Amino acid sequence: MTKSEVNNHYDVIVIGGGITGAGTARDCAMRGLKVLLVERFDYSTGATGRNHGLMHSGARYAVTDHESAKECIRENMTLRKIARHCVEETDGLFITLPEDDLGFQATFVQKCTEAGIRAEVIDPKQAIALEPSVNPDLIGAVRVPDASIDPFRLTMANVLDAQLHGAEALVYHEVIDILIEQGRVIGVKLRNNHNGEERTVYAQVTINAAGIWGSLIAQMAGVKINMFPAKGSLLIFGHRVNHMVINRCRKPANADILVPDDAVCVIGTTSVRVPIETCDDLRVTPEEVEELLAEGMKLAPSLGSTRILRGYAGVRPLVASDDDPSGRSISRGIVTLDHETRDGLAGFLTITGGKMMTYRLMAEEVTDLACKKLGVTKACETADKPLPGSEPQTPPNRKYSFSQRASYGRHGTLDWAVNRGDNTNDALVCECEGVSVGEVKYAIEKLHVYNLINLRRRTRVGMGTCQGELCACRAAGVMCDREQGAQKSIDDLAGFMNERWKGMQPVAWGDTLAEAQLTATIYQGLLGIDTMTKERRKEYYEI
Amino acid sequence: MANETQVQSLSANNFEQCLKCSICTVYCPVSAVTPSYPGPKQAGPDGERYRLKNKEFFNEALKLCLNCKRCEVACPSNVHIGDIIQAARIKYSTHSPSLRDRMLANTDFVGTMASPFAPIANPVLKLKPVKAILHGVMAIDKHRTFPDYSRVKFESWFKKHAQASQDQYAKHVSYFHGCYANYNYPKLGQDLVKVLNAVGYGVHLLEKEKCCGVALIANGMPNQARRQGEVNMRSMRKAIAQGHPIVTTSSTCTFTMRDEYEHLLGIDNHDVRDSISLATRFLYQLIERGEIQLAFRDDYHKRVAYHSACHMERMGWVPFSTRLLRMIPGVDFVMLDSQCCGISGTYGFKKENYERSQAIGSTLFQNIAEENPDCVATDCETCKWQIEMSTGVPVENPISIIADALDVEETKKLNC
Amino acid sequence: MKFDAIIMGGGLTGLTAGIALAQAGRDVAVVSNGQSTLHFNGGTLDLLGCDEAGNAVRNPLNAIDALSDNHPYKKVGDVKALAEKAQRLLDGAGIATEGNAEKNHWRLTPIGGMKPAWLSLKGMATIDDPDHLPWKSVAVVNIVNYLDFLSPFVAEALRERGVQVDVKEFTTPELDEARKSPSEMRATNIAKVVERQDLTQTVADAINYCLDKEYDMVLLPAVLGISSGERGDQLLQLIDTPAAFVATLPPSVPGVRMQTLLRKRFQQLGGTFIVGDQVTGGRFEGDKLKCVTTAKLEGSVLEAENFVLATGSFMSRGLVADYNHIYEPALGVDVDDNGLNRANWAALEVTDPQPYMETGVRTDEHLRCSKDGTTIANLYAAGSILSGHNGIKRVDASGVDMITALQVANNILNS
């Protein structure tokens, strides 16, 4: 083989830059495999970046799905160790309201205990003392080890660790064809979504970890996976109303979880089956907003008077059970498909189902399978070794500035790599979230940032109260200085503001509408960006 | 409840209404001269959002806030920015006040100690070696002269010369004189008694009066402030029960007792708040309702420049004082640009703040020099110290100007 | 308190009406809920910049006829005369402008865009024809590390139009000191540092030092002259080559200057400016508004012969959209909500014309408000609170503010 051919050959290609793909790439790399991770847009653009950010204790599944509950609590404990900088140990409450059956509580606690989940019944008064925002009408409360987790950070940390172990990662590279030779997948054809260039890469094993889009990848390979895209919508509120996760103590239903994430809180989700063609451009409907609000106010009444920053929707990859010929029965838990045994197509594995919580376990399962096929015997270490950023370190001290503390929260121990201490780097780009010029530069250099949306996922630029009112423009200026030309930055900025609006539009009333008008006055009125945009972005799921 | 969903977004301290427009930063007197102060937007709504997540996001630099509330006045979205900042200090600061701060904050205690010794204390406080010690040891700036302590407190004067005659009037008020009128400038209290008596009102002291506590709040002693506030509220309730409205001559004391008690100290003042009024507002509203009339001397002529003290501006009561002053035929009225003078109570007395304090006030001083008035009128006593020290132009409370310009006999006739 | 006229709203509209009425000898009070949207104004005023088809307008006066019938300009008499009056009014307040209503010029935006304008403050960078730039070589000069002026964007936009552009930076020790604040390195704070320490010459020297050759034009961020235009004029004169200012991200120094000078002018004319208070309600008797209450003047009301509602749009809180409807919060006057509800008052794409922006207070042909269907004879509305126009899409926001304010002042004076 020539050198370029060597460079095009991998042990494993992982398709999909969500948490499952990133975790799988990490695991494969840690086992010593030569890995390529490919993602059509940015990391965590799919379901990974569009959920609650809830680190389940498993209690939610305890009554209905014992296996999932057990997996969750195990992974919950593991993530606390290996992903400390992505996790906030908030604990959670399962509350019973007057309209709920208090009898369910005993079953719930029993099932939790059976699954190994610490579930402690507490007095409603104590629950109010612990979590003052909770509905004061509650008649029962159970405390469980739920927590909050940042999916963007978690995914990025997995990618970084995969790279530290020799993996390569390509974002904005879309799989446009699966190459099959003699009943075996030998590689994939990629298109660079930035410049349209195509290239082919080869691997002994190709792992499909593309979430709901995994069914389309499978289709390319000529195999069929029955998936049901289930759209779930959520609302982000302007600040933290609650400090503990609040759930309803009843059978899982719509809009019954309120999670404190970073400086905001998130209520969700709705659930509705949608056609796969619509999955790249989902919008939250007025009916969904109404349901989320109505149910959310039952958990924490103050949500009724708290500003809503935006709404967003993700797609759960529900998979039909292989053993049900009708295709209606949904597989619970993790689905690992060896297409060699299932469909007679060697070199091709699919990992799907599951949940963000169990990504590491999913990665372990599929990596085990890949290793078996490749004759590699090294055991999985992902549960023991901390992710980059989560290594033990002394916590920040009181002298930390607002932005330094915020940055430490985002990058953990990797924060050392952010330049600060001089006027240039300390200047704030995003005032709501405390993102400094130094942090933006760090993200551009080290965290695969090509546009403002990438930057937002790495640093929270534009995720605060104003949704990019001044910071996006400042960030575009820094990006332009570092990387790209001015016109590209302006197109990027316009796309970014449209993406921010996409989430604000369904909740555009009150302060959010006033904010939107101010933002329009600045960007269109003062700056005139609407007359300067040349290229409109086509990647809908991205914007 | 369903009908009320999202009708308003009002978090407990309403920082959600902030549109991040940054207008507040234009009007912050501190951030322009103090790069280490994060500015009202960062210290207020931006910071609060993160402090709600984790109190570790509190930054001691918030102590640089003057609590002038000019950010709140400027805010088009009615965010209580200053309240958010001060409340955060009270809630999260772990810094305990120094001896110097305690001394400056306890205005009534120091006043009580100094007044009997005024003939000694005043010259002593002005002696260079003493000022050097204050500067070096106590960190009270050497450029500052303590306001003179009066030998006779207002309360003593009142009891001796005025109290007995107050019952003869048909209508009555209780006067919260504050520390300044009591210890430093009893003439202000005397002027008030003169004006109110002339319009047919008897003036009474409260059963017990404590310093309003504004300096205690500013210097990180909220608990003592709360105790003193409760005492004041109790005394005022008694006065109100007797049918006495409460009248004051200090905009800062008034603002503190009406608004800061509730917002920062959590004192329930709802039954007292509306009865506390600044004397200029009290008079203006009586005139407006046709209940009293004022007559002025023909021979009074002064060019008066009005300075809107920060808390006066925040209360929104500037028009009462200015329209009252404009009723005096002999007053050539000039409105100064509304801006902070830089003293902010005890802030400007601290060595570390002196230069900033003067820098903040510099444009106001320039404005005064350009207008060249006979005197500056303002409703705040600490502004008086600062402006007199920095410009040499005499500064009077509007009540003193009215008392000076008043034709007492004619006024008495009009109101009998 | 009794006045001849009470104006609710202390921005461009309220102060324009206030000055016009005070000049005519009326005793006027302006009640302003905080500071205004002038703080986001980049130093230019627009009369009509874009027609309904989306094309740039060269002659605003000629393009007014083609506007839809509910546009506020259709309720004013002689736009040309009012536009001239507006310019004189600004001049009287110490705001020198260039431009006229018969011919738009173009202004350079903080990211290098070019937008049609009616009047620009003296010293701002303007262009007669965006297709033919008057410069061959330009230096875009920024302050080191100042993030609110996008010099590379401005440079690129000019290069695309065939101009030779260099991007330069300067600083001074005093500005370095100001930069120590991570969040407060804003245009207005830079202006205050320069004014307070009298640094105009120092800044000019630093700029001249960084210019190593001759340019046709030097473009600078508008960070000078917060209280008057003098500092800016001085600086431009001290620079060795022709120079002009380009607006920055807000808060904008030329915008704040306009606000300050208009307010001062109003006060000099004897007007009472009440800031930080808001009208909370009114007492209506028959078809008249007798008085209004405010949040802070408890126990007192503001009485007047005439009232003007100039409280602005949603971002100024002159209009409110809640979960269910759009309303006017101060007096509860009738609103043209165009039958919209929260499902359709906001369009899907951010640059689409947003239907909510065309909602506003309903007025009759004399710009008088109505309440519960009854026209209120002495209550007028002006500025961006009016229904029937989208200031962003039509590029007519400040024109509507000033022209309707002057028309309302005329209506009051003639009534």
mmCIF file of N, CA and C in Angstrom, chain C residues 307-399:
data_model
loop_
_atom_site.group_PDB
_atom_site.id
_atom_site.type_symbol
_atom_site.label_atom_id
_atom_site.label_comp_id
_atom_site.label_asym_id
_atom_site.label_seq_id
_atom_site.Cartn_x
_atom_site.Cartn_y
_atom_site.Cartn_z
ATOM 1 N N PHE C 307 -51.963 65.270 26.067
ATOM 2 C CA PHE C 307 -51.031 64.202 26.417
ATOM 3 C C PHE C 307 -50.482 63.571 25.140
ATOM 4 N N VAL C 308 -49.231 63.141 25.216
ATOM 5 C CA VAL C 308 -48.644 62.452 24.069
ATOM 6 C C VAL C 308 -48.066 61.127 24.543
ATOM 7 N N LEU C 309 -48.460 60.072 23.871
ATOM 8 C CA LEU C 309 -47.950 58.750 24.195
ATOM 9 C C LEU C 309 -46.797 58.460 23.242
ATOM 10 N N ALA C 310 -45.587 58.432 23.779
ATOM 11 C CA ALA C 310 -44.403 58.215 22.941
ATOM 12 C C ALA C 310 -43.487 57.234 23.654
ATOM 13 N N THR C 311 -44.089 56.159 24.150
ATOM 14 C CA THR C 311 -43.351 55.239 25.009
ATOM 15 C C THR C 311 -42.641 54.137 24.229
ATOM 16 N N GLY C 312 -42.742 54.186 22.891
ATOM 17 C CA GLY C 312 -41.954 53.251 22.103
ATOM 18 C C GLY C 312 -42.592 51.893 21.930
ATOM 19 N N SER C 313 -41.802 51.003 21.370
ATOM 20 C CA SER C 313 -42.322 49.682 21.015
ATOM 21 C C SER C 313 -41.995 48.671 22.124
ATOM 22 N N PHE C 314 -41.978 47.413 21.765
ATOM 23 C CA PHE C 314 -41.821 46.349 22.775
ATOM 24 C C PHE C 314 -40.531 46.482 23.574
ATOM 25 N N MET C 315 -39.431 46.755 22.889
ATOM 26 C CA MET C 315 -38.154 46.788 23.606
ATOM 27 C C MET C 315 -38.068 47.973 24.556
ATOM 28 N N SER C 316 -38.907 48.997 24.320
ATOM 29 C CA SER C 316 -38.951 50.121 25.253
ATOM 30 C C SER C 316 -40.078 49.956 26.255
ATOM 31 N N ARG C 317 -40.791 48.871 26.144
ATOM 32 C CA ARG C 317 -41.916 48.556 27.030
ATOM 33 C C ARG C 317 -43.114 49.464 26.791
ATOM 34 N N GLY C 318 -43.142 50.120 25.647
ATOM 35 C CA GLY C 318 -44.317 50.902 25.295
ATOM 36 C C GLY C 318 -45.449 50.001 24.847
ATOM 37 N N LEU C 319 -45.084 48.847 24.322
ATOM 38 C CA LEU C 319 -46.049 47.806 23.982
ATOM 39 C C LEU C 319 -45.616 46.543 24.718
ATOM 40 N N VAL C 320 -46.595 45.736 25.054
ATOM 41 C CA VAL C 320 -46.272 44.476 25.723
ATOM 42 C C VAL C 320 -47.012 43.343 25.021
ATOM 43 N N ALA C 321 -46.274 42.266 24.782
ATOM 44 C CA ALA C 321 -46.923 41.049 24.303
ATOM 45 C C ALA C 321 -46.839 40.051 25.435
ATOM 46 N N ASP C 322 -47.972 39.594 25.914
ATOM 47 C CA ASP C 322 -47.881 38.512 26.891
ATOM 48 C C ASP C 322 -48.321 37.216 26.227
ATOM 49 N N TYR C 323 -48.533 36.217 27.012
ATOM 50 C CA TYR C 323 -48.849 34.891 26.484
ATOM 51 C C TYR C 323 -50.074 34.935 25.572
ATOM 52 N N ASN C 324 -50.964 35.888 25.842
ATOM 53 C CA ASN C 324 -52.239 35.867 25.142
ATOM 54 C C ASN C 324 -52.458 37.001 24.150
ATOM 55 N N HIS C 325 -51.926 38.183 24.449
ATOM 56 C CA HIS C 325 -52.247 39.275 23.548
ATOM 57 C C HIS C 325 -51.227 40.409 23.625
ATOM 58 N N ILE C 326 -51.415 41.346 22.701
ATOM 59 C CA ILE C 326 -50.552 42.527 22.643
ATOM 60 C C ILE C 326 -51.344 43.700 23.174
ATOM 61 N N TYR C 327 -50.744 44.465 24.082
ATOM 62 C CA TYR C 327 -51.477 45.609 24.628
ATOM 63 C C TYR C 327 -50.536 46.763 24.946
ATOM 64 N N GLU C 328 -51.170 47.902 25.247
ATOM 65 C CA GLU C 328 -50.425 49.112 25.612
ATOM 66 C C GLU C 328 -50.565 49.235 27.125
ATOM 67 N N PRO C 329 -49.470 49.128 27.879
ATOM 68 C CA PRO C 329 -49.594 48.968 29.331
ATOM 69 C C PRO C 329 -49.869 50.252 30.123
ATOM 70 N N ALA C 330 -49.515 51.424 29.606
ATOM 71 C CA ALA C 330 -49.608 52.632 30.440
ATOM 72 C C ALA C 330 -51.064 53.071 30.621
ATOM 73 N N LEU C 331 -51.786 53.178 29.522
ATOM 74 C CA LEU C 331 -53.144 53.728 29.594
ATOM 75 C C LEU C 331 -54.181 52.749 29.065
ATOM 76 N N GLY C 332 -53.743 51.645 28.535
ATOM 77 C CA GLY C 332 -54.688 50.660 28.009
ATOM 78 C C GLY C 332 -55.453 51.149 26.797
ATOM 79 N N VAL C 333 -54.783 51.959 25.954
ATOM 80 C CA VAL C 333 -55.475 52.434 24.758
ATOM 81 C C VAL C 333 -55.554 51.320 23.716
ATOM 82 N N ASP C 334 -56.397 51.548 22.727
ATOM 83 C CA ASP C 334 -56.654 50.509 21.729
ATOM 84 C C ASP C 334 -55.410 50.238 20.886
ATOM 85 N N VAL C 335 -55.263 48.964 20.532
ATOM 86 C CA VAL C 335 -54.088 48.528 19.797
ATOM 87 C C VAL C 335 -54.527 47.854 18.502
ATOM 88 N N ASP C 336 -53.816 48.133 17.427
ATOM 89 C CA ASP C 336 -54.013 47.370 16.195
ATOM 90 C C ASP C 336 -53.148 46.126 16.284
ATOM 91 N N ASP C 337 -53.763 45.016 16.689
ATOM 92 C CA ASP C 337 -52.935 43.805 16.756
ATOM 93 C C ASP C 337 -53.056 42.990 15.478
ATOM 94 N N ASN C 338 -53.779 43.543 14.501
ATOM 95 C CA ASN C 338 -53.916 42.913 13.194
ATOM 96 C C ASN C 338 -54.390 41.465 13.283
ATOM 97 N N GLY C 339 -55.143 41.157 14.319
ATOM 98 C CA GLY C 339 -55.695 39.811 14.462
ATOM 99 C C GLY C 339 -54.655 38.747 14.774
ATOM 100 N N LEU C 340 -53.476 39.192 15.189
ATOM 101 C CA LEU C 340 -52.397 38.229 15.410
ATOM 102 C C LEU C 340 -52.486 37.604 16.794
ATOM 103 N N ASN C 341 -51.955 36.414 16.913
ATOM 104 C CA ASN C 341 -51.778 35.808 18.229
ATOM 105 C C ASN C 341 -50.376 35.222 18.291
ATOM 106 N N ARG C 342 -50.021 34.651 19.429
ATOM 107 C CA ARG C 342 -48.610 34.290 19.604
ATOM 108 C C ARG C 342 -48.150 33.192 18.649
ATOM 109 N N ALA C 343 -49.100 32.524 18.014
ATOM 110 C CA ALA C 343 -48.689 31.508 17.042
ATOM 111 C C ALA C 343 -48.222 32.141 15.740
ATOM 112 N N ASN C 344 -48.623 33.378 15.482
ATOM 113 C CA ASN C 344 -48.253 33.940 14.174
ATOM 114 C C ASN C 344 -47.746 35.379 14.220
ATOM 115 N N TRP C 345 -47.534 35.944 15.416
ATOM 116 C CA TRP C 345 -47.004 37.306 15.376
ATOM 117 C C TRP C 345 -45.491 37.343 15.182
ATOM 118 N N ALA C 346 -44.853 36.192 15.287
ATOM 119 C CA ALA C 346 -43.417 36.121 14.995
ATOM 120 C C ALA C 346 -43.182 35.181 13.815
ATOM 121 N N ALA C 347 -42.497 35.676 12.782
ATOM 122 C CA ALA C 347 -42.254 34.871 11.588
ATOM 123 C C ALA C 347 -41.081 33.911 11.806
ATOM 124 N N LEU C 348 -41.007 32.883 10.950
ATOM 125 C CA LEU C 348 -40.051 31.793 11.177
ATOM 126 C C LEU C 348 -38.583 32.192 11.024
ATOM 127 N N GLU C 349 -38.282 32.960 9.998
ATOM 128 C CA GLU C 349 -36.877 33.336 9.783
ATOM 129 C C GLU C 349 -36.622 34.705 10.414
ATOM 130 N N VAL C 350 -35.434 34.852 10.958
ATOM 131 C CA VAL C 350 -35.154 36.077 11.719
ATOM 132 C C VAL C 350 -35.207 37.322 10.842
ATOM 133 N N THR C 351 -34.842 37.171 9.562
ATOM 134 C CA THR C 351 -34.841 38.361 8.700
ATOM 135 C C THR C 351 -36.165 38.547 7.967
ATOM 136 N N ASP C 352 -37.130 37.637 8.138
ATOM 137 C CA ASP C 352 -38.468 37.859 7.575
ATOM 138 C C ASP C 352 -39.044 39.124 8.211
ATOM 139 N N PRO C 353 -39.958 39.804 7.490
ATOM 140 C CA PRO C 353 -40.667 40.898 8.177
ATOM 141 C C PRO C 353 -41.468 40.294 9.329
ATOM 142 N N GLN C 354 -41.269 40.821 10.508
ATOM 143 C CA GLN C 354 -41.928 40.240 11.678
ATOM 144 C C GLN C 354 -43.280 40.931 11.896
ATOM 145 N N PRO C 355 -44.368 40.175 11.806
ATOM 146 C CA PRO C 355 -45.693 40.806 11.930
ATOM 147 C C PRO C 355 -45.856 41.606 13.223
ATOM 148 N N TYR C 356 -45.236 41.157 14.314
ATOM 149 C CA TYR C 356 -45.441 41.883 15.570
ATOM 150 C C TYR C 356 -44.945 43.324 15.482
ATOM 151 N N MET C 357 -43.952 43.544 14.631
ATOM 152 C CA MET C 357 -43.388 44.890 14.555
ATOM 153 C C MET C 357 -44.370 45.886 13.951
ATOM 154 N N GLU C 358 -45.348 45.405 13.204
ATOM 155 C CA GLU C 358 -46.326 46.330 12.617
ATOM 156 C C GLU C 358 -47.521 46.566 13.516
ATOM 157 N N THR C 359 -47.587 45.862 14.619
ATOM 158 C CA THR C 359 -48.666 46.136 15.563
ATOM 159 C C THR C 359 -48.325 47.426 16.315
ATOM 160 N N GLY C 360 -49.297 47.977 16.979
ATOM 161 C CA GLY C 360 -49.045 49.209 17.719
ATOM 162 C C GLY C 360 -50.345 49.878 18.071
ATOM 163 N N VAL C 361 -50.182 51.087 18.591
ATOM 164 C CA VAL C 361 -51.362 51.821 19.042
ATOM 165 C C VAL C 361 -52.164 52.319 17.842
ATOM 166 N N ARG C 362 -53.468 52.199 17.931
ATOM 167 C CA ARG C 362 -54.367 52.648 16.865
ATOM 168 C C ARG C 362 -54.594 54.155 17.008
ATOM 169 N N THR C 363 -54.508 54.884 15.890
ATOM 170 C CA THR C 363 -54.760 56.335 15.954
ATOM 171 C C THR C 363 -55.669 56.758 14.814
ATOM 172 N N ASP C 364 -56.314 57.898 15.007
ATOM 173 C CA ASP C 364 -57.133 58.442 13.919
ATOM 174 C C ASP C 364 -56.246 59.299 13.023
ATOM 175 N N GLU C 365 -56.883 60.038 12.097
ATOM 176 C CA GLU C 365 -56.086 60.781 11.116
ATOM 177 C C GLU C 365 -55.293 61.921 11.770
ATOM 178 N N HIS C 366 -55.670 62.305 12.989
ATOM 179 C CA HIS C 366 -54.907 63.340 13.701
ATOM 180 C C HIS C 366 -53.907 62.730 14.699
ATOM 181 N N LEU C 367 -53.679 61.439 14.560
ATOM 182 C CA LEU C 367 -52.767 60.705 15.446
ATOM 183 C C LEU C 367 -53.269 60.683 16.895
ATOM 184 N N ARG C 368 -54.598 60.701 17.053
ATOM 185 C CA ARG C 368 -55.162 60.607 18.393
ATOM 186 C C ARG C 368 -55.503 59.153 18.717
ATOM 187 N N CYS C 369 -55.264 58.786 19.957
ATOM 188 C CA CYS C 369 -55.526 57.422 20.402
ATOM 189 C C CYS C 369 -57.015 57.234 20.668
ATOM 190 N N SER C 370 -57.384 55.961 20.773
ATOM 191 C CA SER C 370 -58.748 55.679 21.211
ATOM 192 C C SER C 370 -58.681 54.685 22.350
ATOM 193 N N LYS C 371 -59.745 54.733 23.153
ATOM 194 C CA LYS C 371 -59.840 53.769 24.241
ATOM 195 C C LYS C 371 -61.224 53.157 24.195
ATOM 196 N N ASP C 372 -61.258 51.858 24.178
ATOM 197 C CA ASP C 372 -62.521 51.132 24.055
ATOM 198 C C ASP C 372 -63.366 51.695 22.911
ATOM 199 N N GLY C 373 -62.717 52.044 21.836
ATOM 200 C CA GLY C 373 -63.444 52.483 20.651
ATOM 201 C C GLY C 373 -63.715 53.972 20.597
ATOM 202 N N THR C 374 -63.523 54.681 21.708
ATOM 203 C CA THR C 374 -63.777 56.127 21.711
ATOM 204 C C THR C 374 -62.476 56.885 21.457
ATOM 205 N N THR C 375 -62.501 57.758 20.464
ATOM 206 C CA THR C 375 -61.311 58.581 20.219
ATOM 207 C C THR C 375 -61.135 59.549 21.386
ATOM 208 N N ILE C 376 -59.925 59.616 21.894
ATOM 209 C CA ILE C 376 -59.647 60.517 23.008
ATOM 210 C C ILE C 376 -59.113 61.816 22.413
ATOM 211 N N ALA C 377 -59.833 62.884 22.657
ATOM 212 C CA ALA C 377 -59.579 64.131 21.929
ATOM 213 C C ALA C 377 -58.238 64.764 22.260
ATOM 214 N N ASN C 378 -57.697 64.497 23.441
ATOM 215 C CA ASN C 378 -56.454 65.175 23.828
ATOM 216 C C ASN C 378 -55.310 64.209 24.112
ATOM 217 N N LEU C 379 -55.409 63.026 23.557
ATOM 218 C CA LEU C 379 -54.326 62.033 23.737
ATOM 219 C C LEU C 379 -53.798 61.613 22.368
ATOM 220 N N TYR C 380 -52.560 61.955 22.113
ATOM 221 C CA TYR C 380 -51.936 61.663 20.827
ATOM 222 C C TYR C 380 -50.871 60.586 20.998
ATOM 223 N N ALA C 381 -50.567 59.905 19.920
ATOM 224 C CA ALA C 381 -49.454 58.961 19.948
ATOM 225 C C ALA C 381 -48.479 59.315 18.843
ATOM 226 N N ALA C 382 -47.208 59.060 19.093
ATOM 227 C CA ALA C 382 -46.195 59.339 18.078
ATOM 228 C C ALA C 382 -45.042 58.364 18.230
ATOM 229 N N GLY C 383 -44.323 58.181 17.141
ATOM 230 C CA GLY C 383 -43.111 57.363 17.183
ATOM 231 C C GLY C 383 -43.374 55.890 16.994
ATOM 232 N N SER C 384 -42.473 55.087 17.519
ATOM 233 C CA SER C 384 -42.508 53.659 17.193
ATOM 234 C C SER C 384 -43.639 52.905 17.877
ATOM 235 N N ILE C 385 -44.391 53.561 18.742
ATOM 236 C CA ILE C 385 -45.552 52.892 19.330
ATOM 237 C C ILE C 385 -46.702 52.831 18.324
ATOM 238 N N LEU C 386 -46.622 53.621 17.263
ATOM 239 C CA LEU C 386 -47.698 53.640 16.272
ATOM 240 C C LEU C 386 -47.743 52.339 15.484
ATOM 241 N N SER C 387 -48.937 51.926 15.138
ATOM 242 C CA SER C 387 -49.068 50.743 14.303
ATOM 243 C C SER C 387 -48.804 51.119 12.848
ATOM 244 N N GLY C 388 -48.615 50.099 12.027
ATOM 245 C CA GLY C 388 -48.585 50.328 10.590
ATOM 246 C C GLY C 388 -47.219 50.559 9.973
ATOM 247 N N HIS C 389 -46.157 50.336 10.752
ATOM 248 C CA HIS C 389 -44.857 50.418 10.077
ATOM 249 C C HIS C 389 -43.838 49.515 10.758
ATOM 250 N N ASN C 390 -42.865 49.114 9.964
ATOM 251 C CA ASN C 390 -41.783 48.278 10.468
ATOM 252 C C ASN C 390 -40.497 49.068 10.261
ATOM 253 N N GLY C 391 -40.045 49.680 11.334
ATOM 254 C CA GLY C 391 -38.901 50.592 11.248
ATOM 255 C C GLY C 391 -37.642 49.925 10.740
ATOM 256 N N ILE C 392 -37.495 48.637 10.997
ATOM 257 C CA ILE C 392 -36.287 47.946 10.572
ATOM 258 C C ILE C 392 -36.335 47.671 9.066
ATOM 259 N N LYS C 393 -37.464 47.185 8.607
ATOM 260 C CA LYS C 393 -37.542 46.835 7.185
ATOM 261 C C LYS C 393 -37.660 48.061 6.285
ATOM 262 N N ARG C 394 -38.382 49.082 6.755
ATOM 263 C CA ARG C 394 -38.561 50.280 5.913
ATOM 264 C C ARG C 394 -37.415 51.264 6.109
ATOM 265 N N VAL C 395 -36.575 51.031 7.112
ATOM 266 C CA VAL C 395 -35.497 51.976 7.445
ATOM 267 C C VAL C 395 -36.091 53.382 7.602
ATOM 268 N N ASP C 396 -37.099 53.464 8.481
ATOM 269 C CA ASP C 396 -37.779 54.741 8.660
ATOM 270 C C ASP C 396 -38.013 55.055 10.141
ATOM 271 N N ALA C 397 -37.357 54.306 11.046
ATOM 272 C CA ALA C 397 -37.697 54.401 12.464
ATOM 273 C C ALA C 397 -37.541 55.818 13.014
ATOM 274 N N SER C 398 -36.363 56.427 12.826
ATOM 275 C CA SER C 398 -36.174 57.739 13.450
ATOM 276 C C SER C 398 -36.966 58.815 12.724
ATOM 277 N N GLY C 399 -37.212 58.619 11.428
ATOM 278 C CA GLY C 399 -38.062 59.560 10.707
ATOM 279 C C GLY C 399 -39.478 59.532 11.257
#
